[in-house]
PDB file of C-alpha atoms in Angstrom:
ATOM      1  CA  UNK A 167     -37.626  10.048 -18.514  1.00 41.00           C
ATOM      2  CA  UNK A 168     -37.863   7.188 -16.007  1.00 40.00           C
ATOM      3  CA  UNK A 169     -34.198   7.373 -15.358  1.00 39.00           C
ATOM      4  CA  UNK A 170     -34.230  11.139 -14.753  1.00 40.00           C
ATOM      5  CA  UNK A 171     -37.151  10.661 -12.372  1.00 37.00           C
ATOM      6  CA  UNK A 172     -34.925   8.080 -10.298  1.00 38.00           C
ATOM      7  CA  UNK A 173     -32.083  10.652 -10.686  1.00 41.00           C
ATOM      8  CA  UNK A 174     -34.342  13.642  -9.326  1.00 41.00           C
ATOM      9  CA  UNK A 175     -35.805  11.572  -6.367  1.00 42.00           C
ATOM     10  CA  UNK A 176     -32.794   9.521  -5.068  1.00 55.00           C
ATOM     11  CA  UNK A 177     -30.003  11.570  -6.336  1.00 82.00           C
ATOM     12  CA  UNK A 178     -28.803   8.240  -8.159  1.00 84.00           C
ATOM     13  CA  UNK A 179     -27.678   8.739 -11.684  1.00 89.00           C
ATOM     14  CA  UNK A 180     -28.307   5.531 -13.369  1.00 88.00           C
ATOM     15  CA  UNK A 181     -26.045   6.201 -16.506  1.00 89.00           C
ATOM     16  CA  UNK A 182     -22.990   7.185 -14.561  1.00 89.00           C
ATOM     17  CA  UNK A 183     -23.411   3.913 -12.375  1.00 87.00           C
ATOM     18  CA  UNK A 184     -23.762   1.919 -15.578  1.00 90.00           C
ATOM     19  CA  UNK A 185     -20.519   3.623 -16.927  1.00 89.00           C
ATOM     20  CA  UNK A 186     -18.877   2.889 -13.614  1.00 89.00           C
ATOM     21  CA  UNK A 187     -19.847  -0.699 -13.674  1.00 88.00           C
ATOM     22  CA  UNK A 188     -19.033  -1.397 -17.113  1.00 90.00           C
ATOM     23  CA  UNK A 189     -15.611   0.256 -16.854  1.00 88.00           C
ATOM     24  CA  UNK A 190     -14.874  -1.863 -13.792  1.00 84.00           C
ATOM     25  CA  UNK A 191     -15.787  -5.118 -15.420  1.00 87.00           C
ATOM     26  CA  UNK A 192     -13.692  -4.268 -18.520  1.00 88.00           C
ATOM     27  CA  UNK A 193     -10.743  -3.184 -16.461  1.00 85.00           C
ATOM     28  CA  UNK A 194     -11.315  -6.537 -14.375  1.00 82.00           C
ATOM     29  CA  UNK A 195     -11.299  -8.603 -17.554  1.00 81.00           C
ATOM     30  CA  UNK A 196      -8.110  -7.158 -19.181  1.00 83.00           C
ATOM     31  CA  UNK A 197      -6.360  -7.212 -15.752  1.00 77.00           C
ATOM     32  CA  UNK A 198      -6.948 -10.764 -15.280  1.00 75.00           C
ATOM     33  CA  UNK A 199      -6.013 -11.748 -19.055  1.00 76.00           C
ATOM     34  CA  UNK A 200      -2.779  -9.933 -18.113  1.00 73.00           C
ATOM     35  CA  UNK A 201      -2.213 -11.755 -15.022  1.00 69.00           C
ATOM     36  CA  UNK A 202      -3.151 -15.003 -16.440  1.00 70.00           C
ATOM     37  CA  UNK A 203      -0.114 -14.658 -18.756  1.00 67.00           C
ATOM     38  CA  UNK A 204       2.195 -13.153 -16.285  1.00 60.00           C
ATOM     39  CA  UNK A 205       1.499 -14.955 -13.245  1.00 66.00           C
ATOM     40  CA  UNK A 206      -0.619 -18.065 -13.542  1.00 68.00           C
ATOM     41  CA  UNK A 207       1.886 -20.088 -15.459  1.00 68.00           C
ATOM     42  CA  UNK A 208       3.004 -22.390 -12.837  1.00 68.00           C
ATOM     43  CA  UNK A 209       1.724 -25.837 -11.714  1.00 76.00           C
ATOM     44  CA  UNK A 210      -1.955 -25.665 -10.673  1.00 81.00           C
ATOM     45  CA  UNK A 211      -3.226 -27.799  -7.799  1.00 84.00           C
ATOM     46  CA  UNK A 212      -6.642 -29.440  -7.021  1.00 83.00           C
ATOM     47  CA  UNK A 213      -6.771 -28.048  -3.430  1.00 88.00           C
ATOM     48  CA  UNK A 214      -6.210 -24.622  -1.790  1.00 91.00           C
ATOM     49  CA  UNK A 215      -2.575 -23.947  -0.882  1.00 90.00           C
ATOM     50  CA  UNK A 216      -2.918 -22.075   2.431  1.00 92.00           C
ATOM     51  CA  UNK A 217       0.122 -19.904   3.350  1.00 90.00           C
ATOM     52  CA  UNK A 218       0.231 -18.278   6.868  1.00 91.00           C
ATOM     53  CA  UNK A 219       3.507 -16.265   6.533  1.00 86.00           C
ATOM     54  CA  UNK A 220       2.835 -14.069   9.749  1.00 89.00           C
ATOM     55  CA  UNK A 221       6.617 -14.181  10.644  1.00 89.00           C
ATOM     56  CA  UNK A 222       7.255 -11.946   7.497  1.00 91.00           C
ATOM     57  CA  UNK A 223      10.726 -13.708   7.095  1.00 93.00           C
ATOM     58  CA  UNK A 224      11.091 -12.489   3.458  1.00 92.00           C
ATOM     59  CA  UNK A 225      10.202  -8.909   3.605  1.00 95.00           C
ATOM     60  CA  UNK A 226       9.569  -8.254   7.420  1.00 95.00           C
ATOM     61  CA  UNK A 227       5.808  -7.836   6.388  1.00 95.00           C
ATOM     62  CA  UNK A 228       6.398  -4.755   4.335  1.00 95.00           C
ATOM     63  CA  UNK A 229       4.656  -6.475   1.574  1.00 93.00           C
ATOM     64  CA  UNK A 230       1.551  -6.427   4.013  1.00 95.00           C
ATOM     65  CA  UNK A 231       1.999  -2.740   3.905  1.00 95.00           C
ATOM     66  CA  UNK A 232       1.578  -2.853   0.151  1.00 93.00           C
ATOM     67  CA  UNK A 233      -1.529  -5.113   0.531  1.00 95.00           C
ATOM     68  CA  UNK A 234      -3.169  -2.471   3.023  1.00 97.00           C
ATOM     69  CA  UNK A 235      -2.410   0.428   0.851  1.00 96.00           C
ATOM     70  CA  UNK A 236      -3.530  -1.193  -2.498  1.00 94.00           C
ATOM     71  CA  UNK A 237      -6.789  -2.305  -0.768  1.00 95.00           C
ATOM     72  CA  UNK A 238      -7.212   1.108   0.724  1.00 97.00           C
ATOM     73  CA  UNK A 239      -6.416   3.069  -2.451  1.00 95.00           C
ATOM     74  CA  UNK A 240      -8.744   0.763  -4.712  1.00 95.00           C
ATOM     75  CA  UNK A 241     -11.656   1.081  -2.110  1.00 96.00           C
ATOM     76  CA  UNK A 242     -11.085   4.937  -2.005  1.00 96.00           C
ATOM     77  CA  UNK A 243     -11.115   5.189  -5.656  1.00 95.00           C
ATOM     78  CA  UNK A 244     -14.377   3.098  -6.307  1.00 95.00           C
ATOM     79  CA  UNK A 245     -15.992   5.045  -3.304  1.00 96.00           C
ATOM     80  CA  UNK A 246     -15.293   8.244  -5.160  1.00 94.00           C
ATOM     81  CA  UNK A 247     -16.920   6.652  -8.326  1.00 93.00           C
ATOM     82  CA  UNK A 248     -19.996   5.470  -6.615  1.00 94.00           C
ATOM     83  CA  UNK A 249     -20.452   8.915  -5.074  1.00 93.00           C
ATOM     84  CA  UNK A 250     -20.054  10.436  -8.787  1.00 92.00           C
ATOM     85  CA  UNK A 251     -22.946   7.960  -9.443  1.00 93.00           C
ATOM     86  CA  UNK A 252     -25.067   9.501  -6.924  1.00 91.00           C
ATOM     87  CA  UNK A 253     -24.861   7.096  -4.139  1.00 93.00           C
ATOM     88  CA  UNK A 254     -24.877   9.028  -0.749  1.00 93.00           C
ATOM     89  CA  UNK A 255     -21.475   8.974   1.110  1.00 93.00           C
ATOM     90  CA  UNK A 256     -22.122   6.091   3.440  1.00 95.00           C
ATOM     91  CA  UNK A 257     -23.682   3.748   0.832  1.00 95.00           C
ATOM     92  CA  UNK A 258     -20.919   4.696  -1.611  1.00 95.00           C
ATOM     93  CA  UNK A 259     -18.120   4.072   0.945  1.00 96.00           C
ATOM     94  CA  UNK A 260     -19.825   0.543   1.702  1.00 96.00           C
ATOM     95  CA  UNK A 261     -20.292  -0.397  -2.077  1.00 95.00           C
ATOM     96  CA  UNK A 262     -16.489   0.974  -2.511  1.00 95.00           C
ATOM     97  CA  UNK A 263     -15.140  -1.276   0.339  1.00 97.00           C
ATOM     98  CA  UNK A 264     -17.389  -4.325  -0.673  1.00 96.00           C
ATOM     99  CA  UNK A 265     -16.269  -4.182  -4.307  1.00 95.00           C
ATOM    100  CA  UNK A 266     -12.672  -3.720  -3.438  1.00 95.00           C
ATOM    101  CA  UNK A 267     -12.728  -6.486  -0.927  1.00 95.00           C
ATOM    102  CA  UNK A 268     -14.349  -8.927  -3.440  1.00 94.00           C
ATOM    103  CA  UNK A 269     -11.955  -8.053  -6.403  1.00 92.00           C
ATOM    104  CA  UNK A 270      -8.984  -8.815  -3.789  1.00 93.00           C
ATOM    105  CA  UNK A 271     -10.562 -12.133  -2.760  1.00 94.00           C
ATOM    106  CA  UNK A 272     -10.777 -13.133  -6.325  1.00 90.00           C
ATOM    107  CA  UNK A 273      -7.041 -12.468  -6.787  1.00 88.00           C
ATOM    108  CA  UNK A 274      -6.155 -14.629  -3.612  1.00 90.00           C
ATOM    109  CA  UNK A 275      -8.430 -17.393  -4.888  1.00 90.00           C
ATOM    110  CA  UNK A 276      -6.811 -17.593  -8.070  1.00 86.00           C
ATOM    111  CA  UNK A 277      -3.313 -17.591  -6.274  1.00 85.00           C
ATOM    112  CA  UNK A 278      -4.695 -20.170  -3.994  1.00 87.00           C
ATOM    113  CA  UNK A 279      -4.859 -23.086  -6.646  1.00 88.00           C
ATOM    114  CA  UNK A 280      -0.937 -22.621  -7.838  1.00 83.00           C
ATOM    115  CA  UNK A 281       1.955 -24.160  -6.106  1.00 79.00           C
ATOM    116  CA  UNK A 282       4.102 -20.972  -6.998  1.00 77.00           C
ATOM    117  CA  UNK A 283       1.546 -18.628  -4.988  1.00 81.00           C
ATOM    118  CA  UNK A 284      -1.054 -19.949  -2.574  1.00 86.00           C
ATOM    119  CA  UNK A 285      -3.810 -18.162  -0.438  1.00 92.00           C
ATOM    120  CA  UNK A 286      -1.832 -15.951   1.937  1.00 91.00           C
ATOM    121  CA  UNK A 287      -4.091 -15.378   5.032  1.00 95.00           C
ATOM    122  CA  UNK A 288      -1.761 -12.661   6.305  1.00 94.00           C
ATOM    123  CA  UNK A 289      -1.938 -10.727   2.871  1.00 94.00           C
ATOM    124  CA  UNK A 290      -5.826 -11.124   2.635  1.00 95.00           C
ATOM    125  CA  UNK A 291      -6.104  -9.723   6.264  1.00 96.00           C
ATOM    126  CA  UNK A 292      -4.095  -6.592   5.137  1.00 97.00           C
ATOM    127  CA  UNK A 293      -6.204  -6.455   1.915  1.00 96.00           C
ATOM    128  CA  UNK A 294      -9.530  -6.514   4.213  1.00 97.00           C
ATOM    129  CA  UNK A 295      -8.125  -3.998   6.625  1.00 97.00           C
ATOM    130  CA  UNK A 296      -7.036  -1.392   3.830  1.00 97.00           C
ATOM    131  CA  UNK A 297     -10.508  -1.831   2.060  1.00 97.00           C
ATOM    132  CA  UNK A 298     -12.202  -0.969   5.300  1.00 97.00           C
ATOM    133  CA  UNK A 299     -10.397   2.345   5.681  1.00 97.00           C
ATOM    134  CA  UNK A 300     -12.948   4.424   3.528  1.00 96.00           C
ATOM    135  CA  UNK A 301     -15.963   2.899   5.182  1.00 97.00           C
ATOM    136  CA  UNK A 302     -14.457   3.585   8.675  1.00 97.00           C
ATOM    137  CA  UNK A 303     -14.039   7.365   7.643  1.00 96.00           C
ATOM    138  CA  UNK A 304     -17.552   7.564   6.232  1.00 96.00           C
ATOM    139  CA  UNK A 305     -19.140   6.110   9.343  1.00 96.00           C
ATOM    140  CA  UNK A 306     -16.868   7.941  11.820  1.00 96.00           C
ATOM    141  CA  UNK A 307     -15.629  11.244  10.267  1.00 94.00           C
ATOM    142  CA  UNK A 308     -13.528  11.973  13.147  1.00 93.00           C
ATOM    143  CA  UNK A 309     -11.416   8.898  11.985  1.00 95.00           C
ATOM    144  CA  UNK A 310     -10.130  11.169   9.205  1.00 94.00           C
ATOM    145  CA  UNK A 311      -7.500  12.673  11.613  1.00 94.00           C
ATOM    146  CA  UNK A 312      -5.498   9.541  10.827  1.00 95.00           C
ATOM    147  CA  UNK A 313      -4.395   8.923   7.465  1.00 96.00           C
ATOM    148  CA  UNK A 314      -1.939   6.326   5.802  1.00 97.00           C
ATOM    149  CA  UNK A 315       0.616   7.095   3.498  1.00 98.00           C
ATOM    150  CA  UNK A 316       3.370   5.667   1.347  1.00 97.00           C
ATOM    151  CA  UNK A 317       7.040   6.604   0.916  1.00 97.00           C
ATOM    152  CA  UNK A 318       9.942   5.425  -1.286  1.00 97.00           C
ATOM    153  CA  UNK A 319      13.653   6.086  -2.055  1.00 96.00           C
ATOM    154  CA  UNK A 320      15.483   3.522  -4.198  1.00 96.00           C
ATOM    155  CA  UNK A 321      17.692   1.365  -1.998  1.00 96.00           C
ATOM    156  CA  UNK A 322      21.148  -0.140  -2.910  1.00 95.00           C
ATOM    157  CA  UNK A 323      19.513  -3.443  -3.545  1.00 95.00           C
ATOM    158  CA  UNK A 324      17.719  -1.780  -6.753  1.00 95.00           C
ATOM    159  CA  UNK A 325      20.121   0.962  -7.466  1.00 96.00           C
ATOM    160  CA  UNK A 326      23.271  -1.632  -7.782  1.00 94.00           C
ATOM    161  CA  UNK A 327      21.184  -4.428  -9.075  1.00 92.00           C
ATOM    162  CA  UNK A 328      23.254  -4.605 -12.473  1.00 92.00           C
ATOM    163  CA  UNK A 329      26.553  -4.646 -10.746  1.00 92.00           C
ATOM    164  CA  UNK A 330      25.535  -7.069  -7.962  1.00 89.00           C
ATOM    165  CA  UNK A 331      23.928  -9.495 -10.604  1.00 87.00           C
ATOM    166  CA  UNK A 332      27.312  -9.346 -12.540  1.00 88.00           C
ATOM    167  CA  UNK A 333      29.127 -10.307  -9.386  1.00 85.00           C
ATOM    168  CA  UNK A 334      26.756 -13.346  -8.998  1.00 81.00           C
ATOM    169  CA  UNK A 335      27.263 -14.491 -12.630  1.00 78.00           C
ATOM    170  CA  UNK A 336      31.288 -14.369 -12.275  1.00 84.00           C
ATOM    171  CA  UNK A 337      31.199 -16.081  -8.863  1.00 79.00           C
ATOM    172  CA  UNK A 338      28.503 -18.637  -9.874  1.00 79.00           C
ATOM    173  CA  UNK A 339      26.368 -18.014  -6.798  1.00 79.00           C
ATOM    174  CA  UNK A 340      24.930 -15.216  -4.999  1.00 78.00           C
ATOM    175  CA  UNK A 341      27.565 -12.814  -3.579  1.00 86.00           C
ATOM    176  CA  UNK A 342      25.270  -9.484  -2.525  1.00 90.00           C
ATOM    177  CA  UNK A 343      21.725  -9.391  -2.500  1.00 93.00           C
ATOM    178  CA  UNK A 344      19.802  -7.484  -5.006  1.00 93.00           C
ATOM    179  CA  UNK A 345      16.311  -6.820  -6.403  1.00 93.00           C
ATOM    180  CA  UNK A 346      15.590  -6.695 -10.158  1.00 90.00           C
ATOM    181  CA  UNK A 347      12.406  -4.844  -9.957  1.00 89.00           C
ATOM    182  CA  UNK A 348      11.150  -1.567  -8.438  1.00 90.00           C
ATOM    183  CA  UNK A 349       8.113  -3.302  -7.227  1.00 89.00           C
ATOM    184  CA  UNK A 350      10.111  -5.755  -5.070  1.00 90.00           C
ATOM    185  CA  UNK A 351      12.402  -2.904  -3.492  1.00 95.00           C
ATOM    186  CA  UNK A 352      10.719  -3.166  -0.180  1.00 96.00           C
ATOM    187  CA  UNK A 353      13.893  -1.576   1.557  1.00 96.00           C
ATOM    188  CA  UNK A 354      13.229   1.345  -0.017  1.00 96.00           C
ATOM    189  CA  UNK A 355       9.697   1.521   0.965  1.00 97.00           C
ATOM    190  CA  UNK A 356       7.999   2.906   4.164  1.00 97.00           C
ATOM    191  CA  UNK A 357       4.447   2.828   5.304  1.00 98.00           C
ATOM    192  CA  UNK A 358       3.194   5.790   7.572  1.00 98.00           C
ATOM    193  CA  UNK A 359       0.283   6.372   9.624  1.00 98.00           C
ATOM    194  CA  UNK A 360       0.038  10.235   9.761  1.00 97.00           C
ATOM    195  CA  UNK A 361      -1.987  12.253  12.594  1.00 96.00           C
ATOM    196  CA  UNK A 362      -3.418  15.569  11.872  1.00 95.00           C
ATOM    197  CA  UNK A 363      -2.528  17.200  15.065  1.00 94.00           C
ATOM    198  CA  UNK A 364      -4.427  20.452  14.530  1.00 91.00           C
ATOM    199  CA  UNK A 365      -7.715  18.269  14.989  1.00 90.00           C
ATOM    200  CA  UNK A 366      -6.749  17.339  18.442  1.00 91.00           C
ATOM    201  CA  UNK A 367      -5.661  20.842  19.879  1.00 90.00           C
ATOM    202  CA  UNK A 368      -7.870  23.570  21.267  1.00 92.00           C
ATOM    203  CA  UNK A 369      -7.788  27.250  21.758  1.00 91.00           C
ATOM    204  CA  UNK A 370      -4.232  28.897  21.769  1.00 92.00           C
ATOM    205  CA  UNK A 371      -2.517  25.888  20.779  1.00 92.00           C
ATOM    206  CA  UNK A 372      -4.651  25.199  17.609  1.00 90.00           C
ATOM    207  CA  UNK A 373      -4.016  28.868  16.425  1.00 90.00           C
ATOM    208  CA  UNK A 374      -0.437  28.417  16.792  1.00 93.00           C
ATOM    209  CA  UNK A 375      -0.072  24.884  15.358  1.00 94.00           C
ATOM    210  CA  UNK A 376       0.440  24.953  11.476  1.00 94.00           C
ATOM    211  CA  UNK A 377      -2.699  23.324   9.748  1.00 93.00           C
ATOM    212  CA  UNK A 378      -0.501  21.657   7.276  1.00 95.00           C
ATOM    213  CA  UNK A 379       1.811  20.156   9.777  1.00 97.00           C
ATOM    214  CA  UNK A 380       1.291  16.540  11.144  1.00 96.00           C
ATOM    215  CA  UNK A 381       3.157  13.782  12.793  1.00 98.00           C
ATOM    216  CA  UNK A 382       3.673  10.509  11.467  1.00 98.00           C
ATOM    217  CA  UNK A 383       4.844   7.113  12.539  1.00 98.00           C
ATOM    218  CA  UNK A 384       6.659   4.946  10.152  1.00 98.00           C
ATOM    219  CA  UNK A 385       7.698   1.411   9.563  1.00 98.00           C
ATOM    220  CA  UNK A 386      10.417   0.443   7.263  1.00 97.00           C
ATOM    221  CA  UNK A 387      13.200  -2.447   6.900  1.00 97.00           C
ATOM    222  CA  UNK A 388      16.987  -2.570   6.520  1.00 96.00           C
ATOM    223  CA  UNK A 389      19.297  -5.362   5.497  1.00 95.00           C
ATOM    224  CA  UNK A 390      16.801  -7.330   3.199  1.00 96.00           C
ATOM    225  CA  UNK A 391      17.903 -10.320   1.133  1.00 94.00           C
ATOM    226  CA  UNK A 392      16.487  -9.414  -2.331  1.00 91.00           C
ATOM    227  CA  UNK A 393      13.486 -10.378  -4.115  1.00 89.00           C
ATOM    228  CA  UNK A 394      11.591 -13.392  -2.828  1.00 87.00           C
ATOM    229  CA  UNK A 395      14.471 -14.239  -0.594  1.00 90.00           C
ATOM    230  CA  UNK A 396      13.853 -14.967   3.089  1.00 93.00           C
ATOM    231  CA  UNK A 397      15.829 -12.288   4.955  1.00 95.00           C
ATOM    232  CA  UNK A 398      15.881 -13.664   8.449  1.00 94.00           C
ATOM    233  CA  UNK A 399      15.917 -17.144  10.227  1.00 89.00           C
ATOM    234  CA  UNK A 400      17.216 -20.586   9.402  1.00 89.00           C
ATOM    235  CA  UNK A 401      16.187 -20.454   6.049  1.00 89.00           C
ATOM    236  CA  UNK A 402      17.608 -17.122   4.874  1.00 91.00           C
ATOM    237  CA  UNK A 403      19.158 -16.985   1.528  1.00 89.00           C
ATOM    238  CA  UNK A 404      22.433 -15.119   2.586  1.00 91.00           C
ATOM    239  CA  UNK A 405      23.763 -17.378   5.689  1.00 91.00           C
ATOM    240  CA  UNK A 406      26.804 -15.057   6.362  1.00 91.00           C
ATOM    241  CA  UNK A 407      24.618 -11.873   6.451  1.00 92.00           C
ATOM    242  CA  UNK A 408      22.978 -10.609   9.438  1.00 94.00           C
ATOM    243  CA  UNK A 409      18.966 -11.102   9.690  1.00 95.00           C
ATOM    244  CA  UNK A 410      17.109  -8.014   8.228  1.00 96.00           C
ATOM    245  CA  UNK A 411      15.730  -5.628  10.871  1.00 96.00           C
ATOM    246  CA  UNK A 412      12.686  -3.525  11.223  1.00 97.00           C
ATOM    247  CA  UNK A 413      12.818   0.190  11.403  1.00 98.00           C
ATOM    248  CA  UNK A 414      10.316   2.279  13.351  1.00 98.00           C
ATOM    249  CA  UNK A 415      10.325   6.159  12.726  1.00 98.00           C
ATOM    250  CA  UNK A 416       8.514   9.089  14.094  1.00 98.00           C
ATOM    251  CA  UNK A 417       8.547  12.104  11.859  1.00 98.00           C
ATOM    252  CA  UNK A 418       7.094  15.587  10.766  1.00 98.00           C
ATOM    253  CA  UNK A 419       4.185  15.097   8.080  1.00 98.00           C
ATOM    254  CA  UNK A 420       3.260  17.587   5.313  1.00 97.00           C
ATOM    255  CA  UNK A 421      -0.572  17.617   4.323  1.00 96.00           C
ATOM    256  CA  UNK A 422      -0.524  18.684   0.612  1.00 96.00           C
ATOM    257  CA  UNK A 423      -4.268  19.459   0.995  1.00 94.00           C
ATOM    258  CA  UNK A 424      -3.408  22.906   2.622  1.00 94.00           C
ATOM    259  CA  UNK A 425      -1.494  23.936  -0.642  1.00 94.00           C
ATOM    260  CA  UNK A 426      -2.676  27.225  -1.730  1.00 93.00           C
ATOM    261  CA  UNK A 427      -4.923  27.302  -4.861  1.00 91.00           C
ATOM    262  CA  UNK A 428      -8.644  26.387  -5.450  1.00 89.00           C
ATOM    263  CA  UNK A 429     -10.342  24.830  -8.133  1.00 91.00           C
ATOM    264  CA  UNK A 430     -12.087  21.214  -8.350  1.00 91.00           C
ATOM    265  CA  UNK A 431      -9.253  19.680 -10.267  1.00 92.00           C
ATOM    266  CA  UNK A 432      -6.582  21.097  -8.229  1.00 95.00           C
ATOM    267  CA  UNK A 433      -8.310  20.074  -4.961  1.00 93.00           C
ATOM    268  CA  UNK A 434      -8.605  16.554  -6.162  1.00 93.00           C
ATOM    269  CA  UNK A 435      -4.977  16.559  -7.057  1.00 95.00           C
ATOM    270  CA  UNK A 436      -3.991  17.766  -3.706  1.00 95.00           C
ATOM    271  CA  UNK A 437      -5.949  14.897  -2.039  1.00 93.00           C
ATOM    272  CA  UNK A 438      -4.104  12.504  -4.066  1.00 94.00           C
ATOM    273  CA  UNK A 439      -0.875  13.937  -3.066  1.00 96.00           C
ATOM    274  CA  UNK A 440      -1.991  13.031   0.372  1.00 96.00           C
ATOM    275  CA  UNK A 441      -1.212   9.194  -0.341  1.00 96.00           C
ATOM    276  CA  UNK A 442       2.412  10.310  -0.269  1.00 97.00           C
ATOM    277  CA  UNK A 443       4.681  10.754   2.572  1.00 97.00           C
ATOM    278  CA  UNK A 444       7.160  13.491   1.402  1.00 97.00           C
ATOM    279  CA  UNK A 445      10.662  14.100   2.693  1.00 97.00           C
ATOM    280  CA  UNK A 446      10.536  15.345   6.289  1.00 97.00           C
ATOM    281  CA  UNK A 447      12.592  15.558   9.471  1.00 98.00           C
ATOM    282  CA  UNK A 448      12.607  12.374  11.320  1.00 98.00           C
ATOM    283  CA  UNK A 449      13.823  10.089  14.165  1.00 98.00           C
ATOM    284  CA  UNK A 450      14.651   6.497  13.883  1.00 98.00           C
ATOM    285  CA  UNK A 451      13.803   4.991  17.210  1.00 98.00           C
ATOM    286  CA  UNK A 452      14.421   1.375  16.297  1.00 96.00           C
ATOM    287  CA  UNK A 453      16.539  -0.515  15.960  1.00 95.00           C
ATOM    288  CA  UNK A 454      18.962   2.032  16.632  1.00 95.00           C
ATOM    289  CA  UNK A 455      18.466   6.161  17.332  1.00 96.00           C
ATOM    290  CA  UNK A 456      19.101   8.159  14.510  1.00 97.00           C
ATOM    291  CA  UNK A 457      18.159  11.723  13.612  1.00 98.00           C
ATOM    292  CA  UNK A 458      17.500  12.558   9.822  1.00 97.00           C
ATOM    293  CA  UNK A 459      17.126  16.123   8.661  1.00 97.00           C
ATOM    294  CA  UNK A 460      14.973  14.606   5.707  1.00 95.00           C
ATOM    295  CA  UNK A 461      13.801  10.866   5.272  1.00 95.00           C
TER     296      UNK A 461
END
């Protein structure tokens, strides 16, 4: 009866909040049990190993895009969970951002005491910026005109990994770069900031511009030297290959939230699709100009 009274007066649903908290703690426990076996098997240090890899010699900072998107995705899911528990939108967004930030800080602190990993200041900066996005959306709703998306198409580094690994075994040394795991295939990844153009138009222009069509700025890379291999600079893995180069794009962007159909489950599914940048006409503006009918 007391819980019902609290829910009626404030909107908070203690049972749901307890379920969210219990589920989160369970996932955290199981996740770190897995990481302890899979990652944390190297030599442990008695001090923090600080890493300040701002130059991005390995993946040209595309991995930071992954940290940004990961922090944002976790914070958004938690914000929705807290909203389901009855917290008002701004408070739910604050709780989602802080919870995501704390969990990612815990991961970095675990990394910090292993010689193979270390506390990456750029990684944690990207985590923090990503986790803050749902809170910014809640405090300044107009900022929702900007959204961040992920694109992927397998690169030759991943598609030809078995062939290239075989070449290395026969030659006894690296011949061509390759990537063993899809999660490390950063050359196939791209990160996008999409703009809902229609929100900035007025009058006749707003009527004519399709609601589902936006414009996106994208970042990618070409010429990477494989998993955990420096791809540029003095210490790059393949001395005979040119340095990897960043790529910058301007593209059209589709907003799946405007797909036809209603219903709560379908609307939620369309919202989740909006994390992805789907193939669209694009112009690469760096390092060389190139037009793609679909990228």
